[in-house]
Amino acid sequence: MENIRARLSLRNKVDDVKLRKRKSQLYSKENECRLNNGGTLFYFRHGARVVVFSVAFRLINCLLVQTSFVPDEYWQSLEVSHRMVFKYPFGEEQIAGIRGFSYPLFFALIYKTLYLINYDSVHLLIWLPRIIQALLAAFADVKFFFLIQMLESRDVAKWTFLCHLCSWFTWYCSTRTLTNSMEATITCLALSYFPLPGSKTHSSKKYLTLVALAVVVRPTALIVWFPLLMYHFWQEDDKLRLVTHNYIPIGTLAVAISTVIDCVFYEKWTMVQFNFLKFNIFHGVADFYGSHPWHWYFTQGFAVVIGPHLPFFLHGCTLAFKRHKILLAAVIWTLVVYSLLPHKEFRFIYPVLPFCMVFCGTSLASLKAWRRAAALALLVTNLFAALYTGLIHQRGTLDVMSHLRMLCDVNSTSTHPQPDVFFLMPCHSTPYYSHVHCPLKMRFLECPPDLGGEGYVDEAHSFYDNPLHWLRTSFPYKSSLPTHLVLFDILEKEISVFLQGNNFVRTAEMFHTHFPEGRVGGSIFIYKRTQEEINIGTLSII
């Protein structure tokens, strides 16, 4: 009986057991080091592939976007930058003091460098800023991929990255010189340092510096980041230190630097952030450029921006609501706040699109057997929209500037006077001197924002109220007529009497869009006065 008890007693046996030393290479420190090195090498190679692919993808993206989107793409960036370096005209919003010079200064440095090395050709002035924007977008893509890989499984990260890259709206906007594009890029970079649950790259100073930069570029970036900043404050243990050592100093420094830059270029005391808030919110200047019903983002805007991703986003919200509720809260908050403002545009909500891709990737990864078919459908539908909007829709306003560049080579003589171009189009329809880069005489219908004048009517509205009357009163003598007129096709019939009476002949026609709307036509015409008519006008002056 005692022998049986001894055999069944495990307590005594455990003390006496000695584990045999294993000599297998599987457990050796040398092999462990080799495995770690192999893992590091794998992630290095994997990361290098992601970087190379992202850079190549965005450069191709840049080259395949040959259309215009909105006037701000040029008039809040390249046109201002061109004026800063080459002393050409400003846009009205810079004159009004509601747009900062910090973002145009970035491109002005590029222009100045090209000028100093005598490489300021018009093609480099047009494409180099966009290529740099594309490289920044590629960097943001890479940071976004590794952030999701840290927060989720590699499988979810892969499908999220696919969703992000195949988004038609990201393709359409990411390489443009829009403040919204830079805001979205900086937002994506800042998110990689934000204290999301599970993030290992959290850095308060880095992400807050990037947020401050986004706000300097476009003050409305604060709308997107407000719930995220509140979330960080709520989660932080040492709230006082966060405010006094991060929020206040970084925010103050950013506002101070941007104010100094603006004061230097405006040549007077100007605080753009305050002016932007005063004119757009309190004085409703933004309404001057159009308004939409309050529900527009929920019924139209968001669905267009997210495109074919919408069902995957909604499905992903049901799966990852708890894990990424702060990102979803930021999306909803942004849509609600922008819905309260009368003036609405698709590009305003572009910065939250990467947030949405997290939910789309989660949805695709969960489909298992059907995800490849779903991903293929997503890719094809987005590809059609991306290529159409990037290569075809609204390309006429860029093509017409390429055509007008040829006038730069026309030498002024007694028989061939200096070309004089007048754009009879909605103001800022085309780029301007940044896309011709020569002292060509040009003029367009102006529409400076209404800053509070009684009975204010801008020149563009006055023209479109009665185009024929406006032309006859503005050009009472043949000697005052421009040599070239640029107009949309829908205006041609209305002013045909003026064109024929002054011997204007159509010399070029450029396709613009399949969807003409309002004052924007499907094609753009260039009219030129006949040489005989110009000579008559010259003689009348003499």
Coordinates of C-alpha atoms in Angstrom, one line a residue:
M1 CA 0.0 0.0 0.0
E2 CA 2.8 2.3 0.8
N3 CA 4.5 1.6 -2.5
I4 CA 1.3 2.5 -4.3
R5 CA 1.0 5.8 -2.4
A6 CA 4.6 6.6 -3.2
R7 CA 4.0 6.0 -6.9
L8 CA 0.8 8.1 -7.0
S9 CA 2.4 11.0 -5.1
L10 CA 3.3 13.6 -7.7
R11 CA 4.5 16.2 -5.3
N12 CA 7.7 14.4 -4.3
K13 CA 8.5 13.3 -7.8
V14 CA 8.3 16.8 -9.2
D15 CA 11.1 18.0 -7.0
D16 CA 13.3 15.1 -8.1
V17 CA 12.7 15.4 -11.8
K18 CA 15.6 16.8 -13.8
L19 CA 15.0 18.0 -17.4
R20 CA 17.4 16.7 -20.0
K21 CA 19.4 19.4 -21.6
R22 CA 18.3 19.7 -25.3
K23 CA 21.0 20.0 -27.9
S24 CA 18.7 20.5 -30.8
Q25 CA 19.5 23.6 -33.0
L26 CA 15.8 24.5 -32.8
Y27 CA 16.3 25.8 -29.2
S28 CA 19.7 27.3 -29.5
K29 CA 20.4 31.0 -28.9
E30 CA 22.2 31.1 -32.2
N31 CA 19.1 29.9 -34.0
E32 CA 16.9 32.3 -32.1
C33 CA 19.0 35.1 -33.2
R34 CA 18.9 33.8 -36.8
L35 CA 15.1 33.7 -36.6
N36 CA 14.9 37.2 -35.4
N37 CA 17.2 38.4 -38.1
G38 CA 15.2 36.5 -40.7
G39 CA 12.0 38.2 -39.4
T40 CA 13.6 41.6 -39.5
L41 CA 14.8 40.9 -43.1
F42 CA 11.3 39.7 -44.1
Y43 CA 9.7 42.9 -42.8
F44 CA 12.4 45.0 -44.3
R45 CA 11.9 43.4 -47.7
H46 CA 8.1 43.5 -47.3
G47 CA 8.3 47.2 -46.3
A48 CA 10.5 48.0 -49.3
R49 CA 8.1 46.4 -51.7
V50 CA 5.2 48.5 -50.2
V51 CA 7.2 51.7 -50.5
V52 CA 8.3 51.0 -54.1
F53 CA 4.8 50.0 -55.1
S54 CA 3.2 53.1 -53.5
V55 CA 5.6 55.5 -55.1
A56 CA 5.2 53.9 -58.5
F57 CA 1.4 53.8 -58.1
R58 CA 1.1 57.5 -57.1
L59 CA 3.4 58.7 -59.9
I60 CA 1.3 56.8 -62.4
N61 CA -1.7 58.3 -60.7
C62 CA -0.3 61.8 -61.2
L63 CA 0.4 61.3 -64.9
L64 CA -3.1 59.9 -65.5
V65 CA -4.9 62.8 -63.9
Q66 CA -5.1 65.4 -66.7
T67 CA -8.3 67.1 -65.8
S68 CA -9.4 70.0 -63.7
F69 CA -11.5 69.7 -60.6
V70 CA -12.2 73.1 -58.9
P71 CA -10.5 76.5 -59.3
D72 CA -8.9 76.3 -55.9
E73 CA -6.6 73.7 -57.3
Y74 CA -4.7 76.5 -58.9
W75 CA -6.0 79.8 -57.4
Q76 CA -5.1 78.9 -53.8
S77 CA -1.8 77.4 -54.7
L78 CA 0.1 77.6 -58.0
E79 CA -1.2 81.0 -59.1
V80 CA -0.3 82.5 -55.8
S81 CA 3.1 80.8 -55.8
H82 CA 3.8 82.0 -59.3
R83 CA 3.0 85.5 -58.3
M84 CA 5.3 85.3 -55.3
V85 CA 8.2 84.3 -57.4
F86 CA 7.6 85.9 -60.8
K87 CA 5.3 88.8 -59.8
Y88 CA 2.2 87.9 -61.6
P89 CA -1.4 88.7 -60.4
F90 CA -2.9 87.3 -57.2
G91 CA -6.3 85.7 -56.7
E92 CA -9.0 87.8 -55.0
E93 CA -9.1 85.6 -51.9
Q94 CA -5.4 86.4 -51.1
I95 CA -6.2 90.1 -51.6
A96 CA -9.2 89.7 -49.2
G97 CA -6.9 88.2 -46.5
I98 CA -8.9 85.0 -46.1
R99 CA -6.3 82.6 -47.5
G100 CA -2.8 82.0 -46.1
F101 CA 0.5 82.1 -47.8
S102 CA 2.0 79.1 -46.0
Y103 CA 0.8 76.5 -48.4
P104 CA 1.6 78.5 -51.6
L105 CA 5.0 79.2 -50.1
F106 CA 5.8 75.5 -50.3
F107 CA 5.4 75.6 -54.1
A108 CA 7.0 79.0 -54.3
L109 CA 10.2 77.5 -52.9
I110 CA 10.1 74.9 -55.7
Y111 CA 9.5 77.7 -58.3
K112 CA 12.3 79.8 -56.9
T113 CA 14.7 76.9 -57.0
L114 CA 13.8 76.2 -60.7
Y115 CA 14.3 79.9 -61.4
L116 CA 17.7 80.1 -59.8
I117 CA 19.0 77.1 -61.7
N118 CA 17.4 78.4 -64.9
Y119 CA 15.0 75.5 -65.3
D120 CA 11.7 77.3 -64.9
S121 CA 10.1 75.9 -68.0
V122 CA 6.3 75.9 -68.0
H123 CA 6.1 72.1 -68.0
L124 CA 8.2 71.8 -64.9
L125 CA 6.2 74.6 -63.2
I126 CA 3.0 72.6 -63.9
W127 CA 4.2 69.0 -63.2
L128 CA 6.9 69.3 -60.5
P129 CA 4.5 70.5 -57.7
R130 CA 2.1 67.7 -58.7
I131 CA 4.9 65.1 -58.6
I132 CA 6.0 66.2 -55.2
Q133 CA 2.4 66.1 -54.0
A134 CA 2.2 62.5 -55.4
L135 CA 5.3 61.5 -53.5
L136 CA 3.9 62.9 -50.3
A137 CA 0.7 61.0 -50.9
A138 CA 2.7 57.8 -51.5
F139 CA 4.5 58.4 -48.1
A140 CA 1.1 58.8 -46.4
D141 CA -0.1 55.5 -48.1
V142 CA 2.9 53.6 -46.7
K143 CA 2.4 55.0 -43.2
F144 CA -1.3 54.2 -43.4
F145 CA -0.6 50.5 -44.4
F146 CA 1.8 49.9 -41.5
L147 CA -0.5 51.5 -39.1
I148 CA -3.3 49.2 -40.0
Q149 CA -1.0 46.2 -40.0
M150 CA -0.1 47.2 -36.4
L151 CA -3.8 47.6 -35.4
E152 CA -5.2 44.6 -37.2
S153 CA -4.1 41.3 -38.7
R154 CA -1.9 41.2 -41.8
D155 CA -4.9 40.0 -43.8
V156 CA -7.1 42.9 -42.8
A157 CA -4.2 45.3 -43.5
K158 CA -3.8 43.9 -47.0
W159 CA -7.5 44.3 -47.9
T160 CA -7.6 47.8 -46.2
F161 CA -4.7 48.9 -48.3
L162 CA -6.3 47.6 -51.5
C163 CA -9.5 49.5 -50.6
H164 CA -7.5 52.7 -50.0
L165 CA -5.6 52.4 -53.3
C166 CA -8.5 51.6 -55.5
S167 CA -10.7 54.5 -54.2
W168 CA -11.6 56.5 -57.3
F169 CA -11.9 59.7 -55.3
T170 CA -8.5 59.3 -53.7
W171 CA -7.1 58.7 -57.2
Y172 CA -8.9 61.8 -58.4
C173 CA -7.7 64.1 -55.6
S174 CA -4.5 62.9 -54.0
T175 CA -2.0 64.2 -56.6
R176 CA -3.7 67.6 -57.1
T177 CA -2.4 70.8 -55.7
L178 CA -5.5 71.3 -53.6
T179 CA -5.4 72.4 -49.9
N180 CA -7.8 69.5 -49.3
S181 CA -5.3 67.0 -50.8
M182 CA -2.5 68.3 -48.6
E183 CA -4.9 68.2 -45.6
A184 CA -5.8 64.6 -46.3
T185 CA -2.1 63.6 -46.7
I186 CA -1.1 65.3 -43.5
T187 CA -4.1 63.8 -41.7
C188 CA -3.1 60.3 -42.8
L189 CA 0.4 60.9 -41.6
A190 CA -0.8 62.3 -38.2
L191 CA -3.0 59.3 -37.7
S192 CA 0.0 57.0 -37.7
Y193 CA 1.3 58.8 -34.5
F194 CA -2.1 59.2 -32.9
P195 CA -2.8 57.1 -29.7
L196 CA -5.2 54.6 -31.3
P197 CA -5.9 51.5 -29.2
G198 CA -3.1 49.0 -30.1
S199 CA -0.8 51.6 -31.8
K200 CA 2.9 51.3 -30.9
T201 CA 4.0 54.4 -32.8
H202 CA 2.2 56.9 -30.6
S203 CA 3.9 60.3 -30.3
S204 CA 1.9 63.2 -29.0
K205 CA 4.4 65.8 -30.3
K206 CA 4.6 64.3 -33.8
Y207 CA 0.9 63.9 -34.4
L208 CA 0.0 67.3 -32.9
T209 CA 2.7 69.0 -35.0
L210 CA 1.2 67.4 -38.1
V211 CA -2.3 68.4 -37.0
A212 CA -1.2 72.0 -36.5
L213 CA 0.4 72.0 -40.0
A214 CA -2.9 70.7 -41.4
V215 CA -4.8 73.5 -39.7
V216 CA -2.3 76.1 -41.1
V217 CA -2.8 74.7 -44.6
R218 CA -6.6 74.6 -44.2
P219 CA -8.2 75.8 -41.0
T220 CA -11.2 73.5 -41.4
A221 CA -8.9 70.5 -40.7
L222 CA -9.7 71.3 -37.0
I223 CA -13.2 69.9 -37.7
V224 CA -11.9 66.5 -38.5
W225 CA -9.4 66.4 -35.6
F226 CA -11.6 67.9 -32.9
P227 CA -13.2 64.5 -31.8
L228 CA -9.8 62.8 -32.0
L229 CA -8.2 65.5 -29.8
M230 CA -11.0 65.2 -27.3
Y231 CA -10.5 61.4 -27.3
H232 CA -6.8 61.8 -26.6
F233 CA -7.5 64.3 -23.8
W234 CA -10.1 62.0 -22.2
Q235 CA -7.8 58.9 -22.4
E236 CA -4.7 60.7 -21.1
D237 CA -3.8 60.2 -17.5
D238 CA -1.8 63.5 -17.1
K239 CA -4.3 65.8 -18.7
L240 CA -2.6 69.0 -17.4
R241 CA 0.7 68.0 -18.9
L242 CA -0.8 67.2 -22.2
V243 CA -2.4 70.6 -22.4
T244 CA 0.5 72.7 -21.1
H245 CA 3.3 70.7 -22.8
N246 CA 1.7 69.8 -26.1
Y247 CA -1.6 71.4 -27.0
I248 CA -0.8 75.0 -26.1
P249 CA 2.8 75.3 -27.2
I250 CA 2.5 73.4 -30.5
G251 CA -0.8 75.2 -31.4
T252 CA 0.6 78.7 -30.4
L253 CA 3.9 78.1 -32.4
A254 CA 2.0 77.0 -35.5
V255 CA -0.3 80.1 -35.4
A256 CA 2.6 82.4 -34.7
I257 CA 4.7 81.1 -37.6
S258 CA 1.8 81.2 -40.1
T259 CA 0.9 84.7 -39.0
V260 CA 4.4 85.9 -39.5
I261 CA 4.5 84.4 -43.0
D262 CA 1.1 86.0 -43.9
C263 CA 2.1 89.4 -42.5
V264 CA 5.3 89.4 -44.6
F265 CA 3.5 88.7 -47.8
Y266 CA 0.4 90.8 -47.2
E267 CA 2.7 93.6 -46.0
K268 CA 0.3 94.4 -43.2
W269 CA -1.0 92.8 -40.0
T270 CA -3.1 89.9 -41.0
M271 CA -4.4 86.8 -39.1
V272 CA -5.8 84.5 -41.8
Q273 CA -7.3 82.0 -39.4
F274 CA -9.5 84.8 -37.8
N275 CA -10.4 86.3 -41.2
F276 CA -11.3 82.8 -42.6
L277 CA -13.6 82.2 -39.6
K278 CA -15.1 85.7 -39.7
F279 CA -15.9 85.8 -43.4
N280 CA -16.9 82.2 -44.0
I281 CA -18.9 81.6 -40.8
F282 CA -20.1 84.9 -39.4
H283 CA -20.5 86.8 -42.7
G284 CA -21.4 83.8 -44.8
V285 CA -19.0 84.7 -47.7
A286 CA -18.9 81.0 -48.6
D287 CA -22.6 81.1 -49.5
F288 CA -21.6 83.4 -52.3
Y289 CA -20.2 80.3 -54.1
G290 CA -23.4 78.3 -53.8
S291 CA -25.4 76.4 -51.1
H292 CA -27.0 73.0 -50.7
P293 CA -29.6 71.6 -48.3
W294 CA -28.5 70.4 -44.9
H295 CA -28.8 66.7 -45.8
W296 CA -26.7 66.9 -48.9
Y297 CA -23.7 65.0 -47.5
F298 CA -25.8 62.2 -46.1
T299 CA -28.0 61.8 -49.2
Q300 CA -25.5 62.6 -52.0
G301 CA -22.0 63.9 -51.0
F302 CA -20.7 61.0 -48.9
A303 CA -22.1 58.3 -51.3
V304 CA -20.3 59.9 -54.2
V305 CA -17.0 60.4 -52.4
I306 CA -16.8 56.8 -51.0
G307 CA -18.3 55.4 -54.3
P308 CA -18.6 51.7 -54.7
H309 CA -17.0 51.2 -51.3
L310 CA -20.3 52.3 -49.6
P311 CA -21.8 48.8 -48.9
F312 CA -18.4 47.5 -47.6
F313 CA -18.2 50.5 -45.3
L314 CA -21.6 50.0 -43.9
H315 CA -20.9 46.3 -43.4
G316 CA -17.5 47.0 -41.8
C317 CA -19.1 49.4 -39.4
T318 CA -21.2 46.6 -37.9
L319 CA -18.0 44.4 -37.6
A320 CA -15.4 46.9 -36.3
F321 CA -17.6 49.5 -34.5
K322 CA -16.1 48.7 -31.0
R323 CA -12.5 48.5 -32.2
H324 CA -12.5 51.7 -34.2
K325 CA -15.4 53.7 -32.7
I326 CA -13.2 56.8 -32.5
L327 CA -12.6 56.7 -36.3
L328 CA -16.3 56.3 -37.0
A329 CA -17.1 59.1 -34.6
A330 CA -14.7 61.4 -36.5
V331 CA -16.4 60.5 -39.8
I332 CA -19.9 61.1 -38.4
W333 CA -18.9 64.3 -36.6
T334 CA -17.3 65.7 -39.8
L335 CA -20.4 65.0 -41.9
V336 CA -22.6 66.6 -39.3
V337 CA -20.5 69.8 -38.8
Y338 CA -20.1 70.3 -42.6
S339 CA -23.9 69.7 -43.0
L340 CA -24.5 72.8 -40.8
L341 CA -22.6 75.0 -43.3
P342 CA -24.6 76.1 -46.3
H343 CA -21.7 75.8 -48.9
K344 CA -20.9 72.2 -49.5
E345 CA -18.4 70.4 -51.8
F346 CA -17.3 66.8 -52.2
R347 CA -13.7 67.6 -51.5
F348 CA -14.4 69.0 -48.0
I349 CA -15.0 65.5 -46.6
Y350 CA -12.0 63.9 -48.5
P351 CA -9.7 63.9 -45.4
V352 CA -11.9 61.3 -43.6
L353 CA -11.9 58.9 -46.5
P354 CA -8.8 56.9 -45.1
F355 CA -10.8 56.4 -41.9
C356 CA -13.6 54.8 -43.9
M357 CA -11.2 52.4 -45.6
V358 CA -10.4 50.7 -42.3
F359 CA -14.0 49.5 -42.1
C360 CA -14.1 48.6 -45.8
G361 CA -11.0 46.5 -45.4
T362 CA -12.5 44.7 -42.3
S363 CA -15.6 43.9 -44.4
L364 CA -13.6 42.5 -47.3
A365 CA -11.4 40.4 -45.0
S366 CA -14.5 38.9 -43.3
L367 CA -16.1 37.7 -46.6
K368 CA -13.7 34.7 -46.9
A369 CA -14.9 32.8 -50.0
W370 CA -16.4 35.8 -51.7
R371 CA -13.8 38.5 -51.0
R372 CA -11.8 38.0 -54.2
A373 CA -14.9 38.4 -56.3
A374 CA -16.0 41.4 -54.2
A375 CA -12.5 42.9 -54.5
L376 CA -12.5 42.5 -58.3
A377 CA -15.9 44.2 -58.6
L378 CA -14.7 47.0 -56.3
L379 CA -11.5 47.4 -58.5
V380 CA -13.4 47.4 -61.8
T381 CA -16.1 49.9 -60.8
N382 CA -13.5 52.3 -59.2
L383 CA -11.2 52.0 -62.2
F384 CA -13.8 53.2 -64.6
A385 CA -14.7 56.2 -62.5
A386 CA -11.0 57.0 -61.8
L387 CA -9.9 56.9 -65.5
Y388 CA -13.0 58.8 -66.7
T389 CA -12.7 61.6 -64.2
G390 CA -8.9 61.7 -64.5
L391 CA -8.6 61.6 -68.3
I392 CA -11.8 62.9 -69.8
H393 CA -14.2 64.8 -67.5
Q394 CA -13.4 68.6 -67.3
R395 CA -10.2 68.5 -69.3
G396 CA -11.0 71.4 -71.6
T397 CA -9.9 74.1 -69.2
L398 CA -6.4 72.7 -69.1
D399 CA -6.2 72.0 -72.9
V400 CA -7.1 75.5 -73.7
M401 CA -4.2 76.8 -71.7
S402 CA -1.9 74.5 -73.6
H403 CA -3.3 76.0 -76.8
L404 CA -2.9 79.6 -75.5
R405 CA 0.8 79.0 -74.6
M406 CA 1.5 79.1 -78.3
L407 CA 0.6 82.8 -78.3
C408 CA 3.7 83.4 -76.1
D409 CA 5.9 83.0 -79.2
V410 CA 4.0 85.6 -81.2
N411 CA 6.2 88.7 -81.6
S412 CA 4.4 92.0 -81.4
T413 CA 4.8 94.1 -84.6
S414 CA 2.9 96.7 -86.5
T415 CA 1.0 94.1 -88.4
H416 CA 0.8 91.5 -85.6
P417 CA -0.1 93.3 -82.3
Q418 CA 0.5 91.7 -78.9
P419 CA -2.1 89.0 -78.3
D420 CA -4.8 90.0 -75.8
V421 CA -6.9 87.2 -74.4
F422 CA -10.3 87.6 -72.6
F423 CA -11.9 84.7 -70.9
L424 CA -15.7 85.0 -71.2
M425 CA -16.3 82.2 -68.7
P426 CA -17.3 81.8 -65.0
C427 CA -14.4 83.3 -63.1
H428 CA -11.4 81.2 -62.4
S429 CA -12.6 78.5 -64.8
T430 CA -9.0 78.0 -66.0
P431 CA -5.6 78.2 -64.5
Y432 CA -3.8 81.4 -65.4
Y433 CA -0.1 82.5 -65.6
S434 CA 1.2 79.4 -63.8
H435 CA 0.2 77.5 -67.0
V436 CA 1.6 79.9 -69.6
H437 CA 4.5 81.4 -67.8
C438 CA 4.9 84.4 -70.1
P439 CA 3.7 88.0 -69.9
L440 CA 0.8 87.3 -72.2
K441 CA -1.9 89.9 -71.8
M442 CA -4.9 88.1 -70.3
R443 CA -8.1 89.0 -68.5
F444 CA -11.1 87.1 -67.0
L445 CA -14.4 88.0 -65.6
E446 CA -13.7 88.8 -61.9
C447 CA -15.8 87.7 -58.9
P448 CA -14.1 88.8 -55.7
P449 CA -16.0 87.7 -52.6
D450 CA -18.7 89.9 -51.2
L451 CA -17.1 91.5 -48.1
G452 CA -20.2 93.4 -47.0
G453 CA -20.8 96.0 -49.7
E454 CA -24.4 97.2 -50.2
G455 CA -26.0 96.0 -53.4
Y456 CA -22.8 94.2 -54.4
V457 CA -22.8 92.5 -57.9
D458 CA -19.5 91.1 -59.2
E459 CA -18.4 91.4 -62.8
A460 CA -19.2 87.8 -63.7
H461 CA -22.8 88.0 -62.6
S462 CA -23.2 91.4 -64.3
F463 CA -21.9 89.8 -67.6
Y464 CA -24.2 86.8 -67.4
D465 CA -27.3 88.9 -66.7
N466 CA -27.0 90.3 -70.2
P467 CA -23.9 89.2 -72.1
L468 CA -24.5 91.1 -75.3
H469 CA -25.2 94.4 -73.5
W470 CA -22.2 94.0 -71.3
L471 CA -19.9 93.4 -74.3
R472 CA -21.2 96.4 -76.2
T473 CA -20.8 98.7 -73.2
S474 CA -17.4 97.3 -72.2
F475 CA -16.0 97.5 -75.7
P476 CA -17.6 100.6 -77.4
Y477 CA -14.6 101.0 -79.8
K478 CA -13.0 98.4 -82.0
S479 CA -9.6 99.5 -80.7
S480 CA -10.5 98.3 -77.2
L481 CA -11.4 94.8 -78.3
P482 CA -9.2 91.8 -77.3
T483 CA -7.6 89.7 -80.1
H484 CA -8.9 86.4 -78.6
L485 CA -12.0 85.4 -76.8
V486 CA -12.3 82.1 -74.8
L487 CA -15.8 80.9 -74.0
F488 CA -18.0 77.8 -73.4
D489 CA -20.1 76.6 -76.3
I490 CA -23.4 77.4 -74.6
L491 CA -22.5 81.2 -74.7
E492 CA -21.8 81.2 -78.4
K493 CA -25.4 81.6 -79.6
E494 CA -26.2 84.4 -77.2
I495 CA -23.3 86.6 -78.3
S496 CA -23.1 85.5 -81.9
V497 CA -24.2 89.0 -83.1
F498 CA -21.3 90.5 -81.3
L499 CA -18.8 87.9 -82.7
Q500 CA -20.0 88.3 -86.3
G501 CA -20.2 92.1 -86.1
N502 CA -16.6 92.4 -84.9
N503 CA -15.2 89.7 -87.3
F504 CA -14.3 87.1 -84.7
V505 CA -13.6 83.7 -86.2
R506 CA -13.6 80.4 -84.3
T507 CA -10.0 79.0 -84.5
A508 CA -10.1 76.2 -82.0
E509 CA -12.5 73.9 -80.2
M510 CA -11.7 71.7 -77.2
F511 CA -13.8 69.1 -75.5
H512 CA -14.5 69.7 -71.8
T513 CA -17.2 67.5 -70.4
H514 CA -20.1 65.1 -71.3
F515 CA -22.2 66.7 -68.5
P516 CA -22.5 70.5 -69.2
E517 CA -24.2 72.3 -66.3
G518 CA -25.3 75.9 -65.9
R519 CA -22.8 78.2 -67.4
V520 CA -20.3 75.4 -68.0
G521 CA -20.6 73.9 -71.5
G522 CA -19.5 70.7 -73.1
S523 CA -16.8 72.4 -75.2
I524 CA -14.6 75.4 -75.1
F525 CA -14.2 77.7 -78.1
I526 CA -11.4 80.1 -79.0
Y527 CA -12.3 83.0 -81.2
K528 CA -9.8 85.3 -82.9
R529 CA -10.3 88.6 -84.6
T530 CA -9.4 88.6 -88.2
Q531 CA -6.2 90.4 -89.1
E532 CA -8.0 92.9 -91.3
E533 CA -10.3 93.8 -88.3
I534 CA -7.2 94.2 -86.0
N535 CA -5.6 96.5 -88.6
I536 CA -8.7 98.6 -88.8
G537 CA -8.8 98.9 -85.0
T538 CA -5.1 99.9 -85.0
L539 CA -5.7 102.6 -87.7
S540 CA -8.6 104.0 -85.7
I541 CA -6.3 104.6 -82.8
I542 CA -3.8 106.5 -85.1

